[in-house]
Amino acid sequence: MHILLVEDEAKVARFIKKGLAAEGYEVDIAADGKIGEQKARSGDFDLILLDVLLPKKDGFEVLHALRSDGVRTPILMLTARSAAEDIVQGLDHGAEDYLTKPFAFNELLARIRSILRREGRSPTIHRLADLQLNTLTRKATRSGTVIDLTAREFSLLEYLMRNPRMLVTRQQLSKEVWGFNFDPGTNVIDVYINHLRKKIDQGSEKKLIHTERGKGYYISEKDLAKGSTK
Ligand code: CA
């Protein structure tokens, strides 16, 4: 999640950046309206936090310029002025929401999450035991440790995790993960499963990726073949 923060007060900017970074957001700061607008146009941001009172170009001008040029990145206006007029103006010009300064940091976080959710930019997190998969950042972690996966390994793991505790066949995997409409007839899938297993399970007491011989694979906290309910 990449956020552009357009804020001229260095102290406030640092405070917000630090807080957002702690929540896992990556934050770029622009200290005036002109730079903010340039960055907003060139950068790939999920959200823009835009102060209203800014040097060179105020927040409304930036908002207006971006929206008239079709930049659709969601914008949350930060305004020190609580005048209703400001707020209406901001929302009229295509801001998603506004927040009046001073604000509680938790309030800012809640607004950001709500906008990202509405925009469909919020990640889907799959969890199984201590394994976690974030489909937006395409990061996998086990017990909090990042696991370095290739794009294909990630897709394979994602498919398994979308179908937890269910046997998936090689044919299914070759269709869903590789896009083949036929059985590739090679051991390509087994090779990938082995790589994935090494990365996910090696060094962990609990094995998550299981093989049902001659049938396929599944991901589970338990070895289902043993029929154990423990
Ligand atoms: Ca300001």
Short mmCIF file of C-alpha atoms and ligand atoms in Angstrom, two decimals:
data_model
loop_
_atom_site.label_atom_id
_atom_site.label_comp_id
_atom_site.label_asym_id
_atom_site.label_seq_id
_atom_site.Cartn_x
_atom_site.Cartn_y
_atom_site.Cartn_z
CA MET A 1 0.00 0.00 0.00
CA HIS A 2 1.59 3.17 -1.20
CA ILE A 3 0.38 6.49 0.14
CA LEU A 4 1.28 10.00 -0.98
CA LEU A 5 1.17 12.53 1.82
CA VAL A 6 1.02 16.16 0.71
CA GLU A 7 1.72 18.19 3.83
CA ASP A 8 3.90 21.25 4.27
CA GLU A 9 4.38 21.07 8.02
CA ALA A 10 7.44 18.89 8.37
CA LYS A 11 6.68 17.82 11.92
CA VAL A 12 3.14 16.76 11.12
CA ALA A 13 4.33 14.98 7.97
CA ARG A 14 6.96 13.03 9.87
CA PHE A 15 4.49 12.08 12.56
CA ILE A 16 1.93 10.79 10.07
CA LYS A 17 4.54 8.98 8.00
CA LYS A 18 5.97 7.25 11.05
CA GLY A 19 2.53 6.14 12.23
CA LEU A 20 1.50 4.85 8.82
CA ALA A 21 4.81 3.06 8.31
CA ALA A 22 4.20 1.23 11.58
CA GLU A 23 0.95 -0.03 10.06
CA GLY A 24 2.76 -1.31 7.00
CA TYR A 25 2.02 1.54 4.60
CA GLU A 26 4.73 2.96 2.42
CA VAL A 27 4.60 6.75 2.50
CA ASP A 28 6.01 9.42 0.18
CA ILE A 29 5.94 13.02 1.35
CA ALA A 30 5.48 16.10 -0.81
CA ALA A 31 5.95 19.41 1.00
CA ASP A 32 3.98 21.69 -1.29
CA GLY A 33 1.05 21.56 -3.68
CA LYS A 34 3.11 21.67 -6.86
CA ILE A 35 5.36 18.78 -5.95
CA GLY A 36 2.34 16.95 -4.58
CA GLU A 37 0.53 17.25 -7.88
CA GLN A 38 3.57 16.12 -9.85
CA LYS A 39 4.06 13.10 -7.64
CA ALA A 40 0.37 12.26 -7.76
CA ARG A 41 0.53 12.26 -11.55
CA SER A 42 3.68 10.23 -11.87
CA GLY A 43 3.50 7.86 -8.94
CA ASP A 44 1.59 4.69 -8.50
CA PHE A 45 -0.27 5.48 -5.28
CA ASP A 46 -3.19 3.70 -3.66
CA LEU A 47 -4.24 6.79 -1.76
CA ILE A 48 -3.38 10.47 -1.43
CA LEU A 49 -3.59 12.40 1.84
CA LEU A 50 -3.93 15.98 0.77
CA ASP A 51 -3.64 18.95 3.09
CA VAL A 52 -5.71 21.99 2.14
CA LEU A 53 -3.44 24.85 3.21
CA LEU A 54 -0.30 24.34 1.19
CA PRO A 55 2.34 26.60 -0.33
CA LYS A 56 2.47 27.11 -4.12
CA LYS A 57 -0.84 25.42 -4.84
CA ASP A 58 -3.55 24.71 -2.28
CA GLY A 59 -5.15 21.34 -1.78
CA PHE A 60 -8.33 22.20 -3.63
CA GLU A 61 -6.41 23.38 -6.67
CA VAL A 62 -4.39 20.17 -6.65
CA LEU A 63 -7.51 18.08 -6.25
CA HIS A 64 -9.27 19.92 -9.04
CA ALA A 65 -6.30 19.65 -11.41
CA LEU A 66 -5.90 15.93 -10.78
CA ARG A 67 -9.56 15.11 -11.18
CA SER A 68 -9.97 17.20 -14.33
CA ASP A 69 -7.09 15.27 -15.84
CA GLY A 70 -8.63 11.96 -14.94
CA VAL A 71 -6.33 10.95 -12.08
CA ARG A 72 -8.60 8.64 -10.10
CA THR A 73 -6.42 7.86 -7.09
CA PRO A 74 -8.61 8.16 -3.97
CA ILE A 75 -7.98 11.37 -2.04
CA LEU A 76 -8.52 12.06 1.63
CA MET A 77 -8.43 15.79 2.35
CA LEU A 78 -6.86 17.03 5.56
CA THR A 79 -8.22 20.39 6.52
CA ALA A 80 -7.36 22.63 9.43
CA ARG A 81 -10.38 24.70 8.64
CA SER A 82 -13.50 23.02 9.81
CA ALA A 83 -15.74 25.23 7.74
CA ALA A 84 -18.53 23.24 6.16
CA GLU A 85 -17.86 25.10 2.93
CA ASP A 86 -14.41 23.56 2.60
CA ILE A 87 -15.70 20.12 3.12
CA VAL A 88 -18.46 20.48 0.57
CA GLN A 89 -15.99 21.95 -1.90
CA GLY A 90 -13.58 19.05 -1.41
CA LEU A 91 -16.21 16.40 -1.85
CA ASP A 92 -17.68 18.22 -4.85
CA HIS A 93 -14.32 18.19 -6.54
CA GLY A 94 -14.01 14.48 -6.16
CA ALA A 95 -12.28 13.86 -2.86
CA GLU A 96 -13.36 10.59 -1.24
CA ASP A 97 -13.41 11.91 2.29
CA TYR A 98 -12.00 14.59 4.55
CA LEU A 99 -10.63 14.81 8.05
CA THR A 100 -10.47 17.93 10.17
CA LYS A 101 -7.20 18.74 11.91
CA PRO A 102 -6.31 18.06 14.59
CA PHE A 103 -7.38 14.44 14.34
CA ALA A 104 -6.73 11.32 16.35
CA PHE A 105 -4.35 9.00 14.54
CA ASN A 106 -6.74 6.07 14.89
CA GLU A 107 -9.38 8.12 13.14
CA LEU A 108 -7.01 8.66 10.23
CA LEU A 109 -6.27 4.94 10.04
CA ALA A 110 -9.96 4.09 10.10
CA ARG A 111 -10.70 6.53 7.26
CA ILE A 112 -7.82 5.21 5.19
CA ARG A 113 -8.93 1.62 5.63
CA SER A 114 -12.50 2.50 4.79
CA ILE A 115 -11.50 4.27 1.57
CA LEU A 116 -9.20 1.49 0.48
CA ARG A 117 -11.92 -1.05 1.18
CA ARG A 118 -14.49 0.89 -0.82
CA GLU A 119 -12.04 1.23 -3.67
CA GLY A 120 -11.42 -2.48 -3.66
CA ARG A 121 -7.80 -1.87 -2.82
CA SER A 122 -7.83 -3.68 0.45
CA PRO A 123 -5.89 -6.90 0.46
CA THR A 124 -7.32 -10.33 0.93
CA ILE A 125 -5.46 -12.15 3.66
CA HIS A 126 -5.50 -15.92 3.71
CA ARG A 127 -4.48 -17.55 6.95
CA LEU A 128 -3.72 -21.11 7.88
CA ALA A 129 -2.05 -21.86 11.20
CA ASP A 130 0.87 -19.39 11.32
CA LEU A 131 1.02 -19.06 7.54
CA GLN A 132 -0.34 -15.84 6.11
CA LEU A 133 -0.77 -14.74 2.53
CA ASN A 134 -1.50 -11.19 1.42
CA THR A 135 -2.86 -11.17 -2.12
CA LEU A 136 -2.29 -7.48 -2.64
CA THR A 137 1.32 -7.16 -1.58
CA ARG A 138 1.82 -10.78 -2.74
CA LYS A 139 3.76 -11.50 0.40
CA ALA A 140 3.74 -14.72 2.35
CA THR A 141 4.86 -15.01 5.94
CA ARG A 142 5.17 -17.89 8.33
CA SER A 143 5.29 -17.01 12.03
CA GLY A 144 5.87 -13.45 10.88
CA THR A 145 8.95 -14.31 8.79
CA VAL A 146 8.70 -13.31 5.14
CA ILE A 147 8.98 -16.21 2.73
CA ASP A 148 10.55 -15.38 -0.58
CA LEU A 149 8.36 -16.87 -3.32
CA THR A 150 8.46 -16.65 -7.09
CA ALA A 151 5.30 -15.45 -8.83
CA ARG A 152 4.34 -19.01 -9.77
CA GLU A 153 4.98 -20.36 -6.31
CA PHE A 154 2.84 -17.59 -4.90
CA SER A 155 -0.02 -18.43 -7.27
CA LEU A 156 0.26 -22.09 -6.41
CA LEU A 157 0.19 -21.38 -2.69
CA GLU A 158 -2.69 -18.95 -3.15
CA TYR A 159 -4.72 -21.61 -4.93
CA LEU A 160 -4.05 -24.13 -2.17
CA MET A 161 -4.95 -21.60 0.51
CA ARG A 162 -8.16 -20.59 -1.20
CA ASN A 163 -9.13 -24.24 -0.91
CA PRO A 164 -7.88 -25.18 2.53
CA ARG A 165 -8.13 -28.81 3.66
CA MET A 166 -9.35 -29.83 0.23
CA LEU A 167 -7.64 -32.23 -2.06
CA VAL A 168 -6.64 -30.53 -5.30
CA THR A 169 -5.59 -32.64 -8.22
CA ARG A 170 -2.68 -32.03 -10.58
CA GLN A 171 -5.19 -31.40 -13.35
CA GLN A 172 -6.84 -28.68 -11.29
CA LEU A 173 -3.50 -27.07 -10.53
CA SER A 174 -2.32 -27.21 -14.11
CA LYS A 175 -5.53 -25.51 -15.20
CA GLU A 176 -5.88 -22.96 -12.41
CA VAL A 177 -2.25 -22.07 -11.78
CA TRP A 178 -0.58 -22.74 -15.13
CA GLY A 179 -3.56 -22.10 -17.38
CA PHE A 180 -3.20 -25.42 -19.19
CA ASN A 181 -6.37 -27.12 -20.28
CA PHE A 182 -4.64 -30.42 -20.33
CA ASP A 183 -2.44 -32.48 -18.07
CA PRO A 184 1.07 -31.30 -18.94
CA GLY A 185 2.18 -34.88 -18.40
CA THR A 186 5.38 -33.85 -16.74
CA ASN A 187 6.42 -33.61 -13.15
CA VAL A 188 6.42 -29.84 -13.31
CA ILE A 189 3.77 -29.54 -10.62
CA ASP A 190 5.53 -31.96 -8.30
CA VAL A 191 8.71 -29.97 -8.71
CA TYR A 192 6.94 -26.75 -7.79
CA ILE A 193 5.19 -28.35 -4.86
CA ASN A 194 8.55 -29.54 -3.60
CA HIS A 195 10.04 -26.07 -3.87
CA LEU A 196 7.06 -24.62 -2.10
CA ARG A 197 7.19 -27.24 0.60
CA LYS A 198 10.83 -26.49 1.26
CA LYS A 199 10.10 -22.80 1.62
CA ILE A 200 6.94 -23.15 3.68
CA ASP A 201 7.52 -26.20 5.83
CA GLN A 202 11.25 -26.60 6.23
CA GLY A 203 12.25 -25.71 9.75
CA SER A 204 8.68 -25.68 11.01
CA GLU A 205 7.42 -28.35 13.29
CA LYS A 206 3.98 -28.28 11.74
CA LYS A 207 3.89 -29.36 8.11
CA LEU A 208 1.17 -27.66 6.10
CA ILE A 209 1.55 -28.99 2.57
CA HIS A 210 0.48 -32.59 2.20
CA THR A 211 0.54 -35.08 -0.65
CA GLU A 212 -2.06 -37.71 -1.24
CA ARG A 213 -0.18 -40.18 -3.36
CA GLY A 214 -1.48 -40.56 -6.86
CA LYS A 215 -4.25 -38.06 -6.22
CA GLY A 216 -2.97 -34.59 -5.49
CA TYR A 217 -2.18 -32.15 -2.75
CA TYR A 218 -3.81 -30.17 -0.01
CA ILE A 219 -2.88 -27.59 2.56
CA SER A 220 -3.95 -28.23 6.11
CA GLU A 221 -2.84 -27.95 9.72
CA LYS A 222 -3.47 -31.69 9.97
CA ASP A 223 -2.56 -34.70 7.93
CA LEU A 224 -6.08 -35.60 6.82
CA ALA A 225 -5.11 -38.98 5.46
CA LYS A 226 -4.47 -40.22 8.97
CA GLY A 227 -8.02 -39.29 9.83
CA SER A 228 -6.78 -37.84 13.05
CA THR A 229 -8.99 -35.38 14.86
CA LYS A 230 -6.33 -34.42 17.35
CA CA B 1 -0.69 23.03 5.75
#
